Short mmCIF file of C-alpha atoms in Angstrom, two decimals:
data_model
loop_
_atom_site.label_atom_id
_atom_site.label_comp_id
_atom_site.label_asym_id
_atom_site.label_seq_id
_atom_site.Cartn_x
_atom_site.Cartn_y
_atom_site.Cartn_z
CA MET A 74 103.74 -8.44 -170.19
CA ALA A 75 102.67 -11.37 -170.41
CA ALA A 76 100.73 -11.37 -167.02
CA ALA A 77 98.77 -8.82 -168.94
CA ALA A 78 97.95 -10.99 -171.43
CA ASP A 79 97.56 -13.71 -169.12
CA LEU A 80 94.86 -11.12 -167.17
CA ASP A 81 92.79 -10.37 -170.97
CA GLU A 82 92.48 -13.75 -171.38
CA ILE A 83 91.37 -14.46 -167.59
CA GLU A 84 88.56 -11.71 -168.52
CA GLU A 85 87.48 -13.02 -171.38
CA VAL A 86 86.86 -16.96 -170.54
CA ASN A 87 84.82 -15.42 -167.81
CA ALA A 88 82.36 -13.27 -169.62
CA ASN A 89 82.31 -16.39 -171.89
CA PHE A 90 81.10 -18.18 -168.79
CA ILE A 91 79.02 -16.18 -167.46
CA LEU A 92 77.27 -15.34 -170.66
CA MET A 93 77.20 -19.58 -171.11
CA ALA A 94 75.48 -19.24 -167.74
CA ASN A 95 72.59 -16.83 -168.44
CA LEU A 96 71.62 -18.47 -171.68
CA GLN A 97 71.33 -21.61 -169.42
CA GLN A 98 69.15 -20.06 -167.29
CA ALA A 99 67.37 -17.65 -169.43
CA SER A 100 66.24 -21.00 -171.59
CA THR A 101 65.50 -23.76 -168.86
CA LEU A 102 63.06 -20.88 -167.10
CA GLY A 103 61.77 -20.46 -170.86
CA THR A 104 60.79 -24.05 -170.89
CA GLN A 105 59.69 -24.14 -167.42
CA THR A 106 56.61 -21.75 -168.54
CA ASP A 107 56.10 -22.01 -171.97
CA ASN A 108 53.44 -24.85 -172.07
CA ALA A 109 51.28 -23.60 -174.66
CA PRO A 110 52.29 -22.72 -178.00
CA VAL A 111 53.21 -19.61 -179.42
CA TYR A 112 51.42 -18.10 -181.85
CA ASP A 113 52.85 -15.78 -184.36
CA THR A 114 49.98 -12.88 -185.95
CA ASP A 115 49.68 -14.86 -188.84
CA GLY A 116 48.05 -17.62 -186.56
CA SER A 117 50.83 -20.31 -186.80
CA ALA A 118 51.90 -21.98 -184.31
CA GLU A 119 55.68 -21.18 -183.71
#
């Protein structure tokens, strides 16, 4: 059953890689579009 355990490990690593890639893409998209400060409901800049 070592092969099944190895497959689970590979799937977990792939999922983490995809998650990190998505987070990195989201952060770069955010920095490109957010050129004005975001104001909260109380008027303070975030």
